[in-house]
Amino acid sequence: MERPLTVLRMSLYHPTQGSAVFATVPQRLQHDTSPLLVGRGLDAHLQLHLPRLSRQHLSLEPYREKGSALLAFSLKALSRRGCVWVNGLVLRFLEQVPLSTINRVAFAGIQMVVHVEGGTSLEAFVCCFHVSPSPLIYRPQAEETDEWEDIPKEPPAPGSE
Amino acid sequence: MSSFEDADTEETVTSLRVTIYHPGQMQNGIFQSIRFYNPEKLPSSEVVKFGRNSTICRYTFQDKQVSRVQFSLQLFKKFDSSVLSFEIKNMSRKTSLLVDSTELGYLNKVELPYRCMVRFGEYQLLVEKEDGESLEFFETLFVMSPRPLLQEHDWPAGKPTPEFCRSSLWCTQSTSLSASPREMDENEY
């Protein structure tokens, strides 16, 4: 019997609705156990069309915690110039953090909420994408996450604004 | 002005020195595709794979007992740290990877200590890291050891230490494991 795949439910938002930013985002993307690359480049598994984005901006890497049967994920910033805001932490080039069940991510003006739904398959995982018409993360300067000087120091409580 | 004076200031690079031993290395040519004593500069974002499949792996072992991808190494930084670290991940579904006395199952990963012994099957790899400044590149250097490393470096050849002993049965089973996992998978699927 086939084991159920881990599902990453990913909601995406960018203020320029109707633009081509998410034009090539599929509804569903199945991926093996290699890191999933997100960026502007042709080699990115999730390709987003935004000039401010690096060709490889971040990666989502599946792995397994010792003693666990389920996949876990870590997010690594791969942009030399930009950075990635993850659950209140600002990651710079090569910095990496583990993801939890629900994760708020912002980079280059894009907002992304990643919800991890664990499955027992260790062969692959699947991403299900939804483009949101409204902002997903309410915080000041959420679009400025690739500018060092505009990085918020403290994460606001979700929904506090 | 000379090109020497005009050149960018050189940065040191984080380096990994990997000393390898396998009992059949002189007969079987298992390391024939690895260029020993040849420092190689790799981009810092590369996930370096070791295994049997030459189209996927940067460093290949010509040995049918080795998985197509046996393990991977990648650079990373802990949040808010200036030090580059390496992470090793077991990519073999059936063969355990030992990092010193820590046993890694499929897709388990761990940060490499500055000096550690990595083992799978009959392979022994002494991995030594040296810090550098560059965020763009890191360097690898492979050295072949004529003698087993476990004896040479007096490394504890003890049994793997399970981190999670949830039942006495599991503990009993794990402590009966050989220090050198014998089973080698094929990842043929």
GROMACS .gro file of N, CA and C in nm, chain A:
model
  483
    1MET      N    1   0.084  -0.120   0.000
    1MET     CA    2   0.000   0.000   0.000
    1MET      C    3   0.088   0.125   0.000
    2GLU      N    4   0.050   0.219  -0.082
    2GLU     CA    5   0.128   0.343  -0.088
    2GLU      C    6   0.109   0.426   0.038
    3ARG      N    7   0.218   0.478   0.086
    3ARG     CA    8   0.210   0.562   0.205
    3ARG      C    9   0.169   0.704   0.166
    4PRO      N   10   0.093   0.770   0.250
    4PRO     CA   11   0.051   0.907   0.216
    4PRO      C   12   0.170   1.003   0.216
    5LEU      N   13   0.167   1.094   0.122
    5LEU     CA   14   0.275   1.192   0.110
    5LEU      C   15   0.256   1.306   0.210
    6THR      N   16   0.366   1.358   0.256
    6THR     CA   17   0.361   1.482   0.334
    6THR      C   18   0.316   1.594   0.240
    7VAL      N   19   0.226   1.678   0.289
    7VAL     CA   20   0.175   1.788   0.206
    7VAL      C   21   0.219   1.922   0.266
    8LEU      N   22   0.275   2.005   0.181
    8LEU     CA   23   0.302   2.143   0.221
    8LEU      C   24   0.195   2.230   0.157
    9ARG      N   25   0.105   2.282   0.237
    9ARG     CA   26   0.003   2.375   0.183
    9ARG      C   27   0.062   2.514   0.188
   10MET      N   28   0.081   2.571   0.069
   10MET     CA   29   0.152   2.698   0.060
   10MET      C   30   0.062   2.806   0.002
   11SER      N   31   0.030   2.904   0.085
   11SER     CA   32  -0.046   3.021   0.037
   11SER      C   33   0.053   3.130   0.002
   12LEU      N   34   0.028   3.196  -0.111
   12LEU     CA   35   0.121   3.296  -0.161
   12LEU      C   36   0.048   3.429  -0.181
   13TYR      N   37   0.118   3.537  -0.152
   13TYR     CA   38   0.059   3.668  -0.175
   13TYR      C   39   0.168   3.766  -0.220
   14HIS      N   40   0.133   3.847  -0.318
   14HIS     CA   41   0.219   3.960  -0.356
   14HIS      C   42   0.128   4.077  -0.386
   15PRO      N   43   0.165   4.199  -0.344
   15PRO     CA   44   0.072   4.313  -0.359
   15PRO      C   45   0.032   4.342  -0.502
   16THR      N   46   0.114   4.307  -0.600
   16THR     CA   47   0.076   4.337  -0.739
   16THR      C   48  -0.011   4.222  -0.794
   17GLN      N   49  -0.134   4.221  -0.747
   17GLN     CA   50  -0.225   4.116  -0.794
   17GLN      C   51  -0.249   4.130  -0.944
   18GLY      N   52  -0.264   4.019  -1.007
   18GLY     CA   53  -0.289   4.021  -1.151
   18GLY      C   54  -0.159   4.027  -1.230
   19SER      N   55  -0.048   4.042  -1.158
   19SER     CA   56   0.081   4.046  -1.228
   19SER      C   57   0.125   3.904  -1.261
   20ALA      N   58   0.241   3.896  -1.321
   20ALA     CA   59   0.288   3.765  -1.365
   20ALA      C   60   0.372   3.693  -1.260
   21VAL      N   61   0.377   3.747  -1.137
   21VAL     CA   62   0.465   3.688  -1.034
   21VAL      C   63   0.440   3.539  -1.016
   22PHE      N   64   0.311   3.503  -1.009
   22PHE     CA   65   0.277   3.364  -0.982
   22PHE      C   66   0.226   3.292  -1.107
   23ALA      N   67   0.260   3.346  -1.224
   23ALA     CA   68   0.202   3.293  -1.349
   23ALA      C   69   0.234   3.146  -1.373
   24THR      N   70   0.351   3.102  -1.328
   24THR     CA   71   0.389   2.962  -1.356
   24THR      C   72   0.377   2.872  -1.233
   25VAL      N   73   0.309   2.922  -1.129
   25VAL     CA   74   0.294   2.839  -1.009
   25VAL      C   75   0.185   2.735  -1.035
   26PRO      N   76   0.218   2.608  -1.023
   26PRO     CA   77   0.115   2.505  -1.046
   26PRO      C   78   0.025   2.494  -0.923
   27GLN      N   79  -0.083   2.421  -0.937
   27GLN     CA   80  -0.168   2.398  -0.820
   27GLN      C   81  -0.104   2.296  -0.727
   28ARG      N   82  -0.034   2.202  -0.790
   28ARG     CA   83   0.024   2.089  -0.714
   28ARG      C   84   0.160   2.057  -0.773
   29LEU      N   85   0.255   2.031  -0.685
   29LEU     CA   86   0.390   2.000  -0.732
   29LEU      C   87   0.447   1.889  -0.644
   30GLN      N   88   0.473   1.775  -0.705
   30GLN     CA   89   0.533   1.665  -0.628
   30GLN      C   90   0.684   1.669  -0.645
   31HIS      N   91   0.754   1.647  -0.535
   31HIS     CA   92   0.899   1.660  -0.539
   31HIS      C   93   0.963   1.547  -0.460
   32ASP      N   94   1.085   1.508  -0.502
   32ASP     CA   95   1.154   1.399  -0.432
   32ASP      C   96   1.217   1.451  -0.301
   33THR      N   97   1.314   1.380  -0.249
   33THR     CA   98   1.367   1.418  -0.119
   33THR      C   99   1.486   1.514  -0.129
   34SER      N  100   1.508   1.570  -0.247
   34SER     CA  101   1.613   1.672  -0.259
   34SER      C  102   1.553   1.807  -0.218
   35PRO      N  103   1.637   1.907  -0.187
   35PRO     CA  104   1.583   2.039  -0.150
   35PRO      C  105   1.501   2.100  -0.264
   36LEU      N  106   1.388   2.158  -0.228
   36LEU     CA  107   1.303   2.226  -0.326
   36LEU      C  108   1.351   2.370  -0.336
   37LEU      N  109   1.389   2.409  -0.456
   37LEU     CA  110   1.444   2.544  -0.476
   37LEU      C  111   1.335   2.642  -0.516
   38VAL      N  112   1.336   2.758  -0.452
   38VAL     CA  113   1.241   2.865  -0.483
   38VAL      C  114   1.321   2.986  -0.531
   39GLY      N  115   1.284   3.041  -0.644
   39GLY     CA  116   1.357   3.157  -0.694
   39GLY      C  117   1.312   3.197  -0.833
   40ARG      N  118   1.393   3.283  -0.894
   40ARG     CA  119   1.362   3.338  -1.025
   40ARG      C  120   1.421   3.254  -1.138
   41GLY      N  121   1.523   3.175  -1.105
   41GLY     CA  122   1.599   3.103  -1.208
   41GLY      C  123   1.522   2.988  -1.271
   42LEU      N  124   1.570   2.949  -1.388
   42LEU     CA  125   1.504   2.839  -1.459
   42LEU      C  126   1.519   2.706  -1.386
   43ASP      N  127   1.624   2.696  -1.302
   43ASP     CA  128   1.644   2.571  -1.230
   43ASP      C  129   1.565   2.565  -1.099
   44ALA      N  130   1.490   2.671  -1.068
   44ALA     CA  131   1.409   2.669  -0.946
   44ALA      C  132   1.288   2.577  -0.968
   45HIS      N  133   1.258   2.498  -0.865
   45HIS     CA  134   1.141   2.409  -0.876
   45HIS      C  135   1.012   2.490  -0.865
   46LEU      N  136   1.016   2.592  -0.780
   46LEU     CA  137   0.904   2.686  -0.774
   46LEU      C  138   0.957   2.819  -0.828
   47GLN      N  139   0.918   2.847  -0.951
   47GLN     CA  140   0.973   2.966  -1.017
   47GLN      C  141   0.876   3.083  -0.999
   48LEU      N  142   0.928   3.193  -0.945
   48LEU     CA  143   0.847   3.311  -0.925
   48LEU      C  144   0.908   3.425  -1.006
   49HIS      N  145   0.823   3.499  -1.074
   49HIS     CA  146   0.874   3.599  -1.169
   49HIS      C  147   0.875   3.737  -1.105
   50LEU      N  148   0.984   3.767  -1.041
   50LEU     CA  149   0.999   3.894  -0.973
   50LEU      C  150   1.145   3.935  -0.984
   51PRO      N  151   1.172   4.055  -1.040
   51PRO     CA  152   1.312   4.094  -1.062
   51PRO      C  153   1.394   4.101  -0.933
   52ARG      N  154   1.328   4.135  -0.820
   52ARG     CA  155   1.401   4.148  -0.694
   52ARG      C  156   1.444   4.015  -0.636
   53LEU      N  157   1.388   3.911  -0.690
   53LEU     CA  158   1.415   3.777  -0.637
   53LEU      C  159   1.548   3.725  -0.691
   54SER      N  160   1.621   3.652  -0.610
   54SER     CA  161   1.743   3.588  -0.659
   54SER      C  162   1.704   3.465  -0.741
   55ARG      N  163   1.799   3.422  -0.825
   55ARG     CA  164   1.769   3.302  -0.906
   55ARG      C  165   1.740   3.182  -0.816
   56GLN      N  166   1.819   3.168  -0.712
   56GLN     CA  167   1.785   3.072  -0.606
   56GLN      C  168   1.772   3.154  -0.479
   57HIS      N  169   1.652   3.170  -0.432
   57HIS     CA  170   1.632   3.261  -0.318
   57HIS      C  171   1.627   3.185  -0.186
   58LEU      N  172   1.565   3.070  -0.189
   58LEU     CA  173   1.560   2.987  -0.067
   58LEU      C  174   1.536   2.842  -0.107
   59SER      N  175   1.560   2.754  -0.011
   59SER     CA  176   1.529   2.613  -0.036
   59SER      C  177   1.452   2.556   0.083
   60LEU      N  178   1.369   2.459   0.051
   60LEU     CA  179   1.298   2.384   0.155
   60LEU      C  180   1.350   2.241   0.149
   61GLU      N  181   1.416   2.201   0.255
   61GLU     CA  182   1.482   2.070   0.251
   61GLU      C  183   1.410   1.969   0.340
   62PRO      N  184   1.366   1.856   0.282
   62PRO     CA  185   1.306   1.752   0.367
   62PRO      C  186   1.415   1.671   0.436
   63TYR      N  187   1.388   1.634   0.558
   63TYR     CA  188   1.480   1.546   0.632
   63TYR      C  189   1.397   1.475   0.738
   64ARG      N  190   1.463   1.395   0.816
   64ARG     CA  191   1.391   1.321   0.919
   64ARG      C  192   1.464   1.342   1.052
   65GLU      N  193   1.390   1.386   1.151
   65GLU     CA  194   1.448   1.396   1.285
   65GLU      C  195   1.474   1.255   1.335
   66LYS      N  196   1.579   1.240   1.413
   66LYS     CA  197   1.607   1.106   1.467
   66LYS      C  198   1.490   1.058   1.552
   67GLY      N  199   1.448   0.939   1.529
   67GLY     CA  200   1.339   0.881   1.606
   67GLY      C  201   1.201   0.911   1.551
   68SER      N  202   1.194   0.993   1.445
   68SER     CA  203   1.064   1.027   1.387
   68SER      C  204   1.044   0.953   1.255
   69ALA      N  205   0.920   0.915   1.229
   69ALA     CA  206   0.889   0.848   1.103
   69ALA      C  207   0.844   0.947   0.996
   70LEU      N  208   0.825   1.071   1.035
   70LEU     CA  209   0.771   1.171   0.942
   70LEU      C  210   0.880   1.263   0.888
   71LEU      N  211   0.850   1.323   0.774
   71LEU     CA  212   0.942   1.421   0.718
   71LEU      C  213   0.932   1.552   0.797
   72ALA      N  214   1.046   1.613   0.817
   72ALA     CA  215   1.051   1.749   0.871
   72ALA      C  216   1.114   1.835   0.761
   73PHE      N  217   1.110   1.966   0.779
   73PHE     CA  218   1.165   2.054   0.675
   73PHE      C  219   1.250   2.163   0.738
   74SER      N  220   1.356   2.198   0.668
   74SER     CA  221   1.431   2.318   0.709
   74SER      C  222   1.431   2.415   0.592
   75LEU      N  223   1.433   2.542   0.626
   75LEU     CA  224   1.435   2.647   0.523
   75LEU      C  225   1.573   2.714   0.528
   76LYS      N  226   1.634   2.727   0.411
   76LYS     CA  227   1.767   2.787   0.403
   76LYS      C  228   1.764   2.905   0.307
   77ALA      N  229   1.822   3.016   0.349
   77ALA     CA  230   1.829   3.134   0.261
   77ALA      C  231   1.945   3.116   0.164
   78LEU      N  232   1.918   3.132   0.035
   78LEU     CA  233   2.021   3.113  -0.067
   78LEU      C  234   2.054   3.241  -0.143
   79SER      N  235   1.990   3.350  -0.103
   79SER     CA  236   2.014   3.477  -0.172
   79SER      C  237   2.130   3.551  -0.106
   80ARG      N  238   2.226   3.594  -0.188
   80ARG     CA  239   2.341   3.667  -0.134
   80ARG      C  240   2.302   3.811  -0.100
   81ARG      N  241   2.206   3.866  -0.173
   81ARG     CA  242   2.171   4.007  -0.157
   81ARG      C  243   2.045   4.026  -0.072
   82GLY      N  244   1.951   3.938  -0.090
   82GLY     CA  245   1.827   3.952  -0.016
   82GLY      C  246   1.831   3.867   0.110
   83CYS      N  247   1.722   3.870   0.183
   83CYS     CA  248   1.714   3.784   0.299
   83CYS      C  249   1.573   3.726   0.305
   84VAL      N  250   1.552   3.642   0.402
   84VAL     CA  251   1.422   3.575   0.414
   84VAL      C  252   1.376   3.587   0.559
   85TRP      N  253   1.254   3.633   0.576
   85TRP     CA  254   1.194   3.647   0.709
   85TRP      C  255   1.114   3.519   0.737
   86VAL      N  256   1.149   3.448   0.842
   86VAL     CA  257   1.080   3.321   0.872
   86VAL      C  258   1.038   3.322   1.018
   87ASN      N  259   0.910   3.321   1.041
   87ASN     CA  260   0.855   3.315   1.178
   87ASN      C  261   0.924   3.415   1.271
   88GLY      N  262   0.952   3.532   1.220
   88GLY     CA  263   1.010   3.637   1.304
   88GLY      C  264   1.162   3.645   1.299
   89LEU      N  265   1.227   3.550   1.236
   89LEU     CA  266   1.374   3.555   1.225
   89LEU      C  267   1.412   3.599   1.084
   90VAL      N  268   1.515   3.681   1.076
   90VAL     CA  269   1.562   3.724   0.944
   90VAL      C  270   1.685   3.641   0.906
   91LEU      N  271   1.671   3.560   0.806
   91LEU     CA  272   1.781   3.473   0.764
   91LEU      C  273   1.859   3.538   0.652
   92ARG      N  274   1.990   3.535   0.667
   92ARG     CA  275   2.079   3.582   0.560
   92ARG      C  276   2.139   3.462   0.490
   93PHE      N  277   2.218   3.491   0.389
   93PHE     CA  278   2.275   3.387   0.302
   93PHE      C  279   2.329   3.268   0.382
   94LEU      N  280   2.280   3.151   0.349
   94LEU     CA  281   2.322   3.021   0.403
   94LEU      C  282   2.269   2.992   0.544
   95GLU      N  283   2.195   3.088   0.601
   95GLU     CA  284   2.137   3.059   0.733
   95GLU      C  285   2.016   2.968   0.715
   96GLN      N  286   1.998   2.883   0.812
   96GLN     CA  287   1.897   2.777   0.799
   96GLN      C  288   1.824   2.759   0.932
   97VAL      N  289   1.692   2.739   0.922
   97VAL     CA  290   1.614   2.710   1.043
   97VAL      C  291   1.516   2.596   1.014
   98PRO      N  292   1.483   2.518   1.117
   98PRO     CA  293   1.380   2.416   1.097
   98PRO      C  294   1.242   2.480   1.093
   99LEU      N  295   1.152   2.421   1.015
   99LEU     CA  296   1.016   2.472   1.008
   99LEU      C  297   0.929   2.402   1.111
  100SER      N  298   0.824   2.470   1.155
  100SER     CA  299   0.726   2.406   1.243
  100SER      C  300   0.601   2.373   1.161
  101THR      N  301   0.491   2.346   1.225
  101THR     CA  302   0.372   2.305   1.150
  101THR      C  303   0.318   2.419   1.064
  102ILE      N  304   0.306   2.537   1.122
  102ILE     CA  305   0.260   2.653   1.046
  102ILE      C  306   0.372   2.758   1.046
  103ASN      N  307   0.404   2.808   0.928
  103ASN     CA  308   0.520   2.898   0.916
  103ASN      C  309   0.486   3.019   0.831
  104ARG      N  310   0.527   3.134   0.882
  104ARG     CA  311   0.508   3.258   0.806
  104ARG      C  312   0.642   3.299   0.749
  105VAL      N  313   0.642   3.319   0.618
  105VAL     CA  314   0.766   3.347   0.546
  105VAL      C  315   0.744   3.469   0.457
  106ALA      N  316   0.843   3.558   0.452
  106ALA     CA  317   0.833   3.674   0.361
  106ALA      C  318   0.968   3.698   0.297
  107PHE      N  319   0.967   3.727   0.168
  107PHE     CA  320   1.092   3.756   0.097
  107PHE      C  321   1.058   3.833  -0.031
  108ALA      N  322   1.138   3.935  -0.058
  108ALA     CA  323   1.126   4.014  -0.181
  108ALA      C  324   0.982   4.060  -0.207
  109GLY      N  325   0.910   4.092  -0.100
  109GLY     CA  326   0.773   4.141  -0.115
  109GLY      C  327   0.669   4.031  -0.125
  110ILE      N  328   0.715   3.908  -0.131
  110ILE     CA  329   0.621   3.795  -0.137
  110ILE      C  330   0.593   3.747   0.005
  111GLN      N  331   0.468   3.718   0.032
  111GLN     CA  332   0.432   3.658   0.160
  111GLN      C  333   0.390   3.513   0.134
  112MET      N  334   0.430   3.428   0.224
  112MET     CA  335   0.403   3.285   0.204
  112MET      C  336   0.371   3.223   0.341
  113VAL      N  337   0.265   3.150   0.349
  113VAL     CA  338   0.236   3.074   0.470
  113VAL      C  339   0.245   2.926   0.433
  114VAL      N  340   0.327   2.855   0.507
  114VAL     CA  341   0.350   2.712   0.478
  114VAL      C  342   0.294   2.630   0.592
  115HIS      N  343   0.200   2.543   0.558
  115HIS     CA  344   0.139   2.455   0.657
  115HIS      C  345   0.185   2.313   0.625
  116VAL      N  346   0.255   2.250   0.719
  116VAL     CA  347   0.308   2.114   0.695
  116VAL      C  348   0.209   2.011   0.748
  117GLU      N  349   0.162   1.925   0.658
  117GLU     CA  350   0.072   1.816   0.698
  117GLU      C  351   0.148   1.685   0.678
  118GLY      N  352   0.185   1.624   0.789
  118GLY     CA  353   0.275   1.508   0.784
  118GLY      C  354   0.213   1.385   0.719
  119GLY      N  355   0.291   1.320   0.635
  119GLY     CA  356   0.255   1.190   0.579
  119GLY      C  357   0.367   1.093   0.609
  120THR      N  358   0.348   0.966   0.586
  120THR     CA  359   0.450   0.869   0.625
  120THR      C  360   0.543   0.830   0.509
  121SER      N  361   0.514   0.877   0.389
  121SER     CA  362   0.603   0.844   0.277
  121SER      C  363   0.736   0.917   0.293
  122LEU      N  364   0.844   0.843   0.267
  122LEU     CA  365   0.976   0.905   0.270
  122LEU      C  366   1.034   0.914   0.129
  123GLU      N  367   0.951   0.891   0.030
  123GLU     CA  368   0.996   0.894  -0.110
  123GLU      C  369   0.986   1.034  -0.170
  124ALA      N  370   0.885   1.107  -0.128
  124ALA     CA  371   0.856   1.236  -0.191
  124ALA      C  372   0.763   1.316  -0.100
  125PHE      N  373   0.741   1.440  -0.137
  125PHE     CA  374   0.638   1.521  -0.071
  125PHE      C  375   0.568   1.603  -0.179
  126VAL      N  376   0.456   1.662  -0.142
  126VAL     CA  377   0.381   1.737  -0.242
  126VAL      C  378   0.351   1.877  -0.190
  127CYS      N  379   0.360   1.975  -0.278
  127CYS     CA  380   0.325   2.113  -0.243
  127CYS      C  381   0.193   2.147  -0.311
  128CYS      N  382   0.100   2.200  -0.236
  128CYS     CA  383  -0.027   2.248  -0.293
  128CYS      C  384  -0.030   2.400  -0.276
  129PHE      N  385  -0.043   2.471  -0.388
  129PHE     CA  386  -0.031   2.617  -0.385
  129PHE      C  387  -0.166   2.685  -0.397
  130HIS      N  388  -0.176   2.798  -0.326
  130HIS     CA  389  -0.296   2.881  -0.334
  130HIS      C  390  -0.248   3.025  -0.336
  131VAL      N  391  -0.291   3.099  -0.437
  131VAL     CA  392  -0.255   3.240  -0.443
  131VAL      C  393  -0.365   3.320  -0.374
  132SER      N  394  -0.326   3.392  -0.271
  132SER     CA  395  -0.423   3.465  -0.190
  132SER      C  396  -0.446   3.606  -0.246
  133PRO      N  397  -0.572   3.650  -0.248
  133PRO     CA  398  -0.599   3.787  -0.295
  133PRO      C  399  -0.569   3.891  -0.187
  134SER      N  400  -0.552   3.848  -0.063
  134SER     CA  401  -0.528   3.944   0.045
  134SER      C  402  -0.401   3.907   0.122
  135PRO      N  403  -0.343   4.004   0.192
  135PRO     CA  404  -0.218   3.977   0.265
  135PRO      C  405  -0.233   3.863   0.365
  136LEU      N  406  -0.125   3.791   0.382
  136LEU     CA  407  -0.125   3.676   0.472
  136LEU      C  408  -0.058   3.708   0.605
  137ILE      N  409   0.032   3.805   0.601
  137ILE     CA  410   0.109   3.840   0.720
  137ILE      C  411   0.090   3.988   0.742
  138TYR      N  412   0.039   4.026   0.858
  138TYR     CA  413   0.015   4.166   0.887
  138TYR      C  414   0.125   4.218   0.976
  139ARG      N  415   0.213   4.293   0.918
  139ARG     CA  416   0.320   4.354   0.994
  139ARG      C  417   0.373   4.470   0.913
  140PRO      N  418   0.434   4.568   0.980
  140PRO     CA  419   0.484   4.681   0.903
  140PRO      C  420   0.598   4.639   0.810
  141GLN      N  421   0.606   4.700   0.696
  141GLN     CA  422   0.718   4.682   0.604
  141GLN      C  423   0.737   4.537   0.561
  142ALA      N  424   0.629   4.466   0.552
  142ALA     CA  425   0.640   4.325   0.513
  142ALA      C  426   0.700   4.309   0.375
  143GLU      N  427   0.694   4.417   0.296
  143GLU     CA  428   0.748   4.406   0.160
  143GLU      C  429   0.895   4.441   0.153
  144GLU      N  430   0.953   4.478   0.264
  144GLU     CA  431   1.090   4.527   0.261
  144GLU      C  432   1.188   4.423   0.315
  145THR      N  433   1.154   4.300   0.307
  145THR     CA  434   1.235   4.198   0.373
  145THR      C  435   1.369   4.174   0.308
  146ASP      N  436   1.393   4.231   0.191
  146ASP     CA  437   1.524   4.210   0.132
  146ASP      C  438   1.614   4.331   0.152
  147GLU      N  439   1.574   4.420   0.238
  147GLU     CA  440   1.658   4.535   0.270
  147GLU      C  441   1.702   4.522   0.415
  148TRP      N  442   1.832   4.515   0.436
  148TRP     CA  443   1.881   4.491   0.572
  148TRP      C  444   1.825   4.593   0.671
  149GLU      N  445   1.822   4.722   0.627
  149GLU     CA  446   1.787   4.826   0.724
  149GLU      C  447   1.638   4.827   0.758
  150ASP      N  448   1.559   4.755   0.683
  150ASP     CA  449   1.415   4.758   0.706
  150ASP      C  450   1.364   4.633   0.776
  151ILE      N  451   1.456   4.559   0.834
  151ILE     CA  452   1.416   4.433   0.896
  151ILE      C  453   1.352   4.460   1.032
  152PRO      N  454   1.232   4.412   1.054
  152PRO     CA  455   1.172   4.432   1.186
  152PRO      C  456   1.249   4.353   1.291
  153LYS      N  457   1.269   4.416   1.405
  153LYS     CA  458   1.349   4.349   1.509
  153LYS      C  459   1.268   4.243   1.583
  154GLU      N  460   1.145   4.272   1.610
  154GLU     CA  461   1.063   4.179   1.687
  154GLU      C  462   0.947   4.130   1.601
  155PRO      N  463   0.916   4.003   1.608
  155PRO     CA  464   0.801   3.956   1.531
  155PRO      C  465   0.672   4.000   1.598
  156PRO      N  466   0.580   4.060   1.524
  156PRO     CA  467   0.453   4.095   1.585
  156PRO      C  468   0.370   3.969   1.606
  157ALA      N  469   0.282   3.976   1.703
  157ALA     CA  470   0.192   3.862   1.724
  157ALA      C  471   0.102   3.850   1.603
  158PRO      N  472   0.082   3.727   1.552
  158PRO     CA  473  -0.005   3.711   1.435
  158PRO      C  474  -0.142   3.772   1.460
  159GLY      N  475  -0.185   3.854   1.366
  159GLY     CA  476  -0.319   3.912   1.374
  159GLY      C  477  -0.330   4.027   1.472
  160SER      N  478  -0.211   4.077   1.519
  160SER     CA  479  -0.216   4.183   1.619
  160SER      C  480  -0.238   4.320   1.557
  161GLU      N  481  -0.234   4.327   1.425
  161GLU     CA  482  -0.251   4.458   1.361
  161GLU      C  483  -0.376   4.464   1.277
   0.00000   0.00000   0.00000
